[in-house]
Tab-separated table of C-alpha atoms in Angstrom:
chain	number	residue	atom	x	y	z
I	1	THR	CA	-4.546	-3.905	12.778
I	2	VAL	CA	-6.251	-5.877	10.007
I	3	SER	CA	-9.991	-5.396	9.548
I	4	ASN	CA	-12.927	-5.670	7.171
I	5	PRO	CA	-14.891	-2.419	7.677
I	6	SER	CA	-17.949	-3.467	5.682
I	7	GLN	CA	-18.380	-6.591	7.818
I	8	GLY	CA	-17.570	-4.913	11.133
I	9	TRP	CA	-14.747	-7.397	11.737
I	10	SER	CA	-11.269	-6.725	13.102
I	11	GLN	CA	-8.299	-8.743	14.302
I	12	ALA	CA	-6.386	-8.000	17.481
I	13	GLU	CA	-3.496	-5.558	17.184
I	14	ARG	CA	-0.045	-6.986	16.575
I	15	ASN	CA	3.398	-5.432	16.762
I	16	VAL	CA	6.052	-5.150	14.059
I	17	GLN	CA	9.582	-4.093	14.935
I	18	ALA	CA	11.570	-1.632	12.830
I	19	ASP	CA	13.378	-3.193	9.846
I	20	SER	CA	11.451	-6.439	10.274
I	21	TRP	CA	8.387	-7.917	8.645
I	22	LEU	CA	5.177	-9.685	9.520
I	23	ILE	CA	3.187	-12.189	7.462
I	24	ILE	CA	-0.597	-11.945	7.859
I	25	ASP	CA	-2.022	-15.242	6.642
I	26	ASP	CA	-4.690	-16.032	9.231
I	27	ILE	CA	-7.588	-13.902	7.926
I	28	PRO	CA	-10.770	-16.030	7.996
I	29	LEU	CA	-11.683	-17.011	4.462
I	30	GLU	CA	-15.173	-15.505	4.521
I	31	ARG	CA	-13.747	-12.076	5.397
I	32	TRP	CA	-11.903	-11.601	2.128
I	33	TYR	CA	-12.704	-14.313	-0.413
I	34	ASP	CA	-15.654	-16.178	-1.869
I	35	LYS	CA	-14.635	-19.847	-1.932
I	36	ASN	CA	-17.388	-20.519	-4.497
I	37	TRP	CA	-15.869	-17.977	-6.888
I	38	SER	CA	-16.245	-18.584	-10.583
I	39	ALA	CA	-16.063	-16.189	-13.505
I	40	ASP	CA	-19.707	-16.840	-14.342
I	41	ASN	CA	-21.085	-15.897	-10.918
I	42	ALA	CA	-18.624	-13.314	-9.559
I	43	SER	CA	-18.779	-10.517	-12.142
I	44	GLU	CA	-20.703	-7.322	-11.414
I	45	ILE	CA	-21.702	-8.333	-7.875
I	46	VAL	CA	-21.246	-6.022	-4.865
I	47	THR	CA	-19.440	-7.892	-2.086
I	48	LYS	CA	-18.102	-7.047	1.374
I	49	LEU	CA	-14.585	-8.326	0.949
I	50	GLY	CA	-12.337	-5.265	1.324
I	51	ILE	CA	-9.455	-5.701	3.785
I	52	LYS	CA	-7.956	-2.666	5.552
I	53	VAL	CA	-4.521	-2.502	7.192
I	54	ASP	CA	-3.938	0.248	9.782
I	55	ALA	CA	-0.537	1.034	11.310
I	56	THR	CA	0.636	3.570	13.875
I	57	GLU	CA	3.913	4.126	11.996
I	58	GLU	CA	4.825	4.104	8.308
I	59	VAL	CA	4.907	0.602	6.803
I	60	SER	CA	5.159	-1.040	3.405
I	61	VAL	CA	2.472	-3.567	2.461
I	62	TYR	CA	2.169	-6.088	-0.328
I	63	ALA	CA	-0.454	-8.738	-0.965
I	64	ALA	CA	0.134	-12.121	-2.563
I	65	ILE	CA	-2.090	-14.682	-4.255
I	66	ARG	CA	-0.709	-18.150	-3.631
I	67	MET	CA	-2.071	-21.445	-4.914
I	68	GLU	CA	-0.467	-24.632	-6.119
I	69	PHE	CA	1.315	-23.888	-9.425
I	70	SER	CA	0.092	-20.252	-9.386
I	71	TYR	CA	1.452	-17.127	-7.702
I	72	ASP	CA	1.466	-13.355	-8.109
I	73	ALA	CA	1.857	-10.359	-5.803
I	74	SER	CA	1.402	-6.604	-5.791
I	75	ASN	CA	2.673	-3.726	-3.733
I	76	ILE	CA	-0.285	-1.974	-2.089
I	77	LEU	CA	-0.712	1.798	-2.326
I	78	PRO	CA	-1.442	3.686	0.918
I	79	THR	CA	-4.874	5.297	1.119
I	80	THR	CA	-3.277	8.753	0.883
I	81	ALA	CA	-2.084	7.836	-2.628
I	82	LEU	CA	-5.466	6.675	-3.921
I	83	GLN	CA	-7.289	8.780	-6.496
I	84	SER	CA	-10.641	8.705	-8.292
I	85	GLU	CA	-9.780	7.907	-11.923
I	86	TYR	CA	-8.054	4.870	-13.434
I	87	ILE	CA	-7.508	3.219	-16.807
I	88	ILE	CA	-7.100	-0.545	-16.774
I	89	GLN	CA	-3.933	-2.104	-18.203
I	90	ASP	CA	-3.702	-5.879	-18.420
I	91	TYR	CA	-1.939	-8.711	-20.188
I	92	PRO	CA	-4.345	-10.381	-22.627
I	93	PRO	CA	-5.642	-13.576	-20.983
I	94	TYR	CA	-4.756	-16.678	-22.969
I	95	ASN	CA	-5.283	-20.387	-22.459
I	96	SER	CA	-5.018	-22.716	-25.445
I	97	GLU	CA	-6.596	-25.546	-23.450
I	98	GLY	CA	-9.556	-23.715	-21.906
I	99	VAL	CA	-11.065	-20.396	-20.903
I	100	SER	CA	-9.268	-17.384	-19.422
I	101	HIS	CA	-10.584	-14.009	-18.277
I	102	ALA	CA	-9.338	-10.506	-17.615
I	103	VAL	CA	-10.432	-9.283	-14.192
I	104	PHE	CA	-10.428	-5.982	-12.327
I	105	THR	CA	-11.741	-5.230	-8.851
I	106	ILE	CA	-12.811	-1.892	-7.356
I	107	LEU	CA	-12.636	-1.198	-3.603
I	108	ALA	CA	-14.444	1.791	-2.091
I	109	THR	CA	-12.716	3.655	0.738
I	110	GLU	CA	-15.675	5.922	1.567
I	111	ASP	CA	-19.443	5.579	1.830
I	112	ASN	CA	-21.752	6.700	-0.992
I	113	THR	CA	-19.191	6.171	-3.733
I	114	GLU	CA	-20.614	5.976	-7.240
I	115	VAL	CA	-18.299	4.336	-9.761
I	116	ALA	CA	-18.651	4.823	-13.522
I	117	ILE	CA	-17.115	2.081	-15.698
I	118	THR	CA	-16.659	2.173	-19.464
I	119	PRO	CA	-15.355	-1.273	-20.527
I	120	THR	CA	-13.436	-1.710	-23.754
I	121	THR	CA	-14.873	-5.197	-24.205
I	122	ALA	CA	-18.169	-6.749	-23.177
I	123	THR	CA	-18.285	-8.171	-19.659
I	124	ILE	CA	-19.066	-11.822	-19.067
I	125	LYS	CA	-22.508	-10.738	-17.770
I	126	GLY	CA	-23.261	-8.884	-20.988
I	127	LYS	CA	-22.463	-5.234	-20.250
I	128	PRO	CA	-21.618	-3.934	-23.764
I	129	ALA	CA	-18.251	-2.553	-24.783
I	130	ASN	CA	-17.755	1.225	-24.823
I	131	GLN	CA	-21.001	1.919	-22.944
I	132	ARG	CA	-20.782	3.476	-19.491
I	133	PHE	CA	-22.495	1.866	-16.506
I	134	THR	CA	-22.428	2.717	-12.809
I	135	VAL	CA	-22.481	1.016	-9.410
I	136	THR	CA	-22.773	2.481	-5.900
I	137	LEU	CA	-20.443	1.197	-3.173
I	138	GLN	CA	-20.073	1.794	0.550
I	139	LYS	CA	-16.796	1.837	2.490
I	140	GLY	CA	-15.044	-1.519	2.282
I	141	GLN	CA	-17.315	-2.946	-0.412
I	142	THR	CA	-15.820	-4.437	-3.551
I	143	TYR	CA	-17.025	-4.836	-7.125
I	144	GLN	CA	-15.371	-7.193	-9.592
I	145	VAL	CA	-15.708	-7.056	-13.370
I	146	ILE	CA	-14.783	-10.064	-15.519
I	147	SER	CA	-14.352	-10.275	-19.284
I	148	GLY	CA	-15.487	-12.869	-21.747
I	149	ASP	CA	-13.104	-15.637	-22.746
I	150	LYS	CA	-9.651	-14.364	-23.757
I	151	LYS	CA	-10.723	-10.699	-23.924
I	152	THR	CA	-8.691	-7.788	-22.592
I	153	PHE	CA	-9.952	-4.863	-20.511
I	154	SER	CA	-6.979	-2.652	-21.384
I	155	GLY	CA	-8.192	0.915	-21.896
I	156	THR	CA	-11.249	0.493	-19.668
I	157	ARG	CA	-11.900	3.716	-17.755
I	158	VAL	CA	-12.990	3.724	-14.104
I	159	ARG	CA	-14.040	6.947	-12.346
I	160	ALA	CA	-15.467	7.434	-8.836
I	161	TYR	CA	-17.396	10.351	-7.348
I	162	ALA	CA	-19.930	11.138	-4.635
I	163	THR	CA	-23.448	9.846	-5.279
I	164	THR	CA	-24.891	13.255	-4.401
I	165	ASP	CA	-22.321	15.364	-6.275
I	166	HIS	CA	-20.686	14.014	-9.415
I	167	SER	CA	-18.127	16.811	-9.327
I	168	ALA	CA	-16.771	15.556	-5.991
I	169	PRO	CA	-14.173	12.783	-6.570
I	170	LYS	CA	-14.030	9.743	-4.307
I	171	PRO	CA	-10.795	7.781	-3.728
I	172	ILE	CA	-10.929	4.109	-4.689
I	173	ALA	CA	-8.456	1.259	-5.030
I	174	VAL	CA	-8.417	-0.733	-8.274
I	175	PHE	CA	-6.775	-4.110	-8.847
I	176	GLN	CA	-6.272	-5.611	-12.303
I	177	GLY	CA	-5.091	-8.845	-13.864
I	178	ALA	CA	-6.300	-12.222	-15.101
I	179	ASP	CA	-7.675	-15.309	-13.397
I	180	PHE	CA	-5.677	-17.809	-15.436
I	181	THR	CA	-3.394	-17.195	-18.385
I	182	GLN	CA	-0.429	-18.605	-20.258
I	183	VAL	CA	2.563	-16.254	-20.195
I	184	PRO	CA	3.508	-15.953	-22.949
I	185	GLY	CA	0.591	-17.305	-24.947
I	186	GLY	CA	1.073	-20.788	-26.337
I	187	LYS	CA	3.336	-21.996	-23.500
I	188	SER	CA	2.378	-24.696	-21.034
I	189	ALA	CA	2.970	-22.532	-17.942
I	190	ARG	CA	-0.153	-20.810	-16.583
I	191	ASP	CA	-0.588	-18.240	-13.842
I	192	CYS	CA	-2.908	-15.702	-12.308
I	193	LEU	CA	-1.980	-12.030	-12.752
I	194	TYR	CA	-2.563	-9.501	-9.972
I	195	GLU	CA	-1.477	-5.883	-9.636
I	196	GLN	CA	-2.853	-2.712	-8.087
I	197	ALA	CA	-3.596	-0.105	-10.753
I	198	MET	CA	-1.891	3.275	-10.685
I	199	PRO	CA	-4.236	6.290	-10.624
I	200	LEU	CA	-4.371	8.222	-13.879
I	201	ASP	CA	-2.928	11.280	-12.083
I	202	TYR	CA	0.367	9.402	-11.675
I	203	TRP	CA	0.835	8.587	-15.351
I	204	GLY	CA	3.689	10.232	-17.224
I	205	THR	CA	5.242	10.781	-20.634
I	206	GLU	CA	8.696	9.196	-20.300
I	207	PHE	CA	9.693	5.813	-18.875
I	208	VAL	CA	12.793	3.652	-18.526
I	209	VAL	CA	12.409	-0.131	-18.721
I	210	THR	CA	15.100	-2.684	-17.914
I	211	ARG	CA	15.417	-6.025	-19.621
I	212	SER	CA	14.513	-9.118	-17.624
I	213	VAL	CA	17.403	-11.413	-16.693
I	214	GLU	CA	17.770	-14.642	-18.706
I	215	ARG	CA	14.853	-13.816	-21.002
I	216	ASP	CA	15.162	-13.663	-24.771
I	217	ALA	CA	12.559	-10.890	-25.149
I	218	ASN	CA	10.352	-8.474	-23.235
I	219	ARG	CA	6.858	-7.253	-24.086
I	220	ILE	CA	5.977	-3.598	-23.502
I	221	ARG	CA	2.303	-2.590	-23.609
I	222	ILE	CA	1.382	1.092	-23.839
I	223	THR	CA	-2.070	2.424	-22.951
I	224	ALA	CA	-2.989	5.995	-23.863
I	225	GLY	CA	-4.708	8.224	-21.330
I	226	GLU	CA	-5.825	10.756	-23.950
I	227	ASN	CA	-6.675	10.793	-27.649
I	228	GLN	CA	-3.996	11.487	-30.268
I	229	ALA	CA	-1.156	10.319	-28.024
I	230	GLN	CA	2.084	9.795	-29.930
I	231	GLY	CA	5.276	8.134	-28.810
I	232	HIS	CA	8.278	6.045	-29.768
I	233	LEU	CA	10.538	3.408	-28.279
I	234	ALA	CA	14.298	3.843	-28.218
I	235	GLY	CA	17.003	1.528	-27.003
I	236	LYS	CA	19.113	-1.521	-27.727
I	237	GLY	CA	18.155	-5.151	-27.872
I	238	ARG	CA	14.825	-6.782	-28.544
């Protein structure tokens, strides 16, 4: 079942057989997207655009953004995997022919969720860098934060807790990326970037990265979760 809890809307149930898949592409636009979206008007606004997927058996879910000449997708974490604290990691937005913004979106899974955000760069609406601000969300509500032109939010900390008890964590989903960027910078190809953020509790100290096929180089970005973090890269190739 696909629904929007904050709008009180739900689709009819549909069946999926084992080892098969189902595409859900008939959600009414107003249930999950603002067709008048622009970076200037969408940042730091509470909206009712959270989509929930319920299943009677275990399933895997991913969401895709598809437009002409632009595509990205993300695996979606189950609600049981969501936590209360995140640090944003993004690819620096770049567009040599116009503007480009880093974007992250917060989705509340419970009522009376207070979210504290400490951005590493000023938001497009003027929230200053490195100064904490808060927003209160109800179940299914979303809150998007957008950067100034070609600024990165990497290192931005997001933490959620109960409005009545700041020691009680609240699970949230966080999505991060960019609205429009050249990858790599300076190339003619542009794309949106979209990925669900991993909770800070799932971060680790050792990783293995494979090289992309038919690419002459790979970029690895490392974001520290604590001060005085030290590390090194080891391996062959560029």
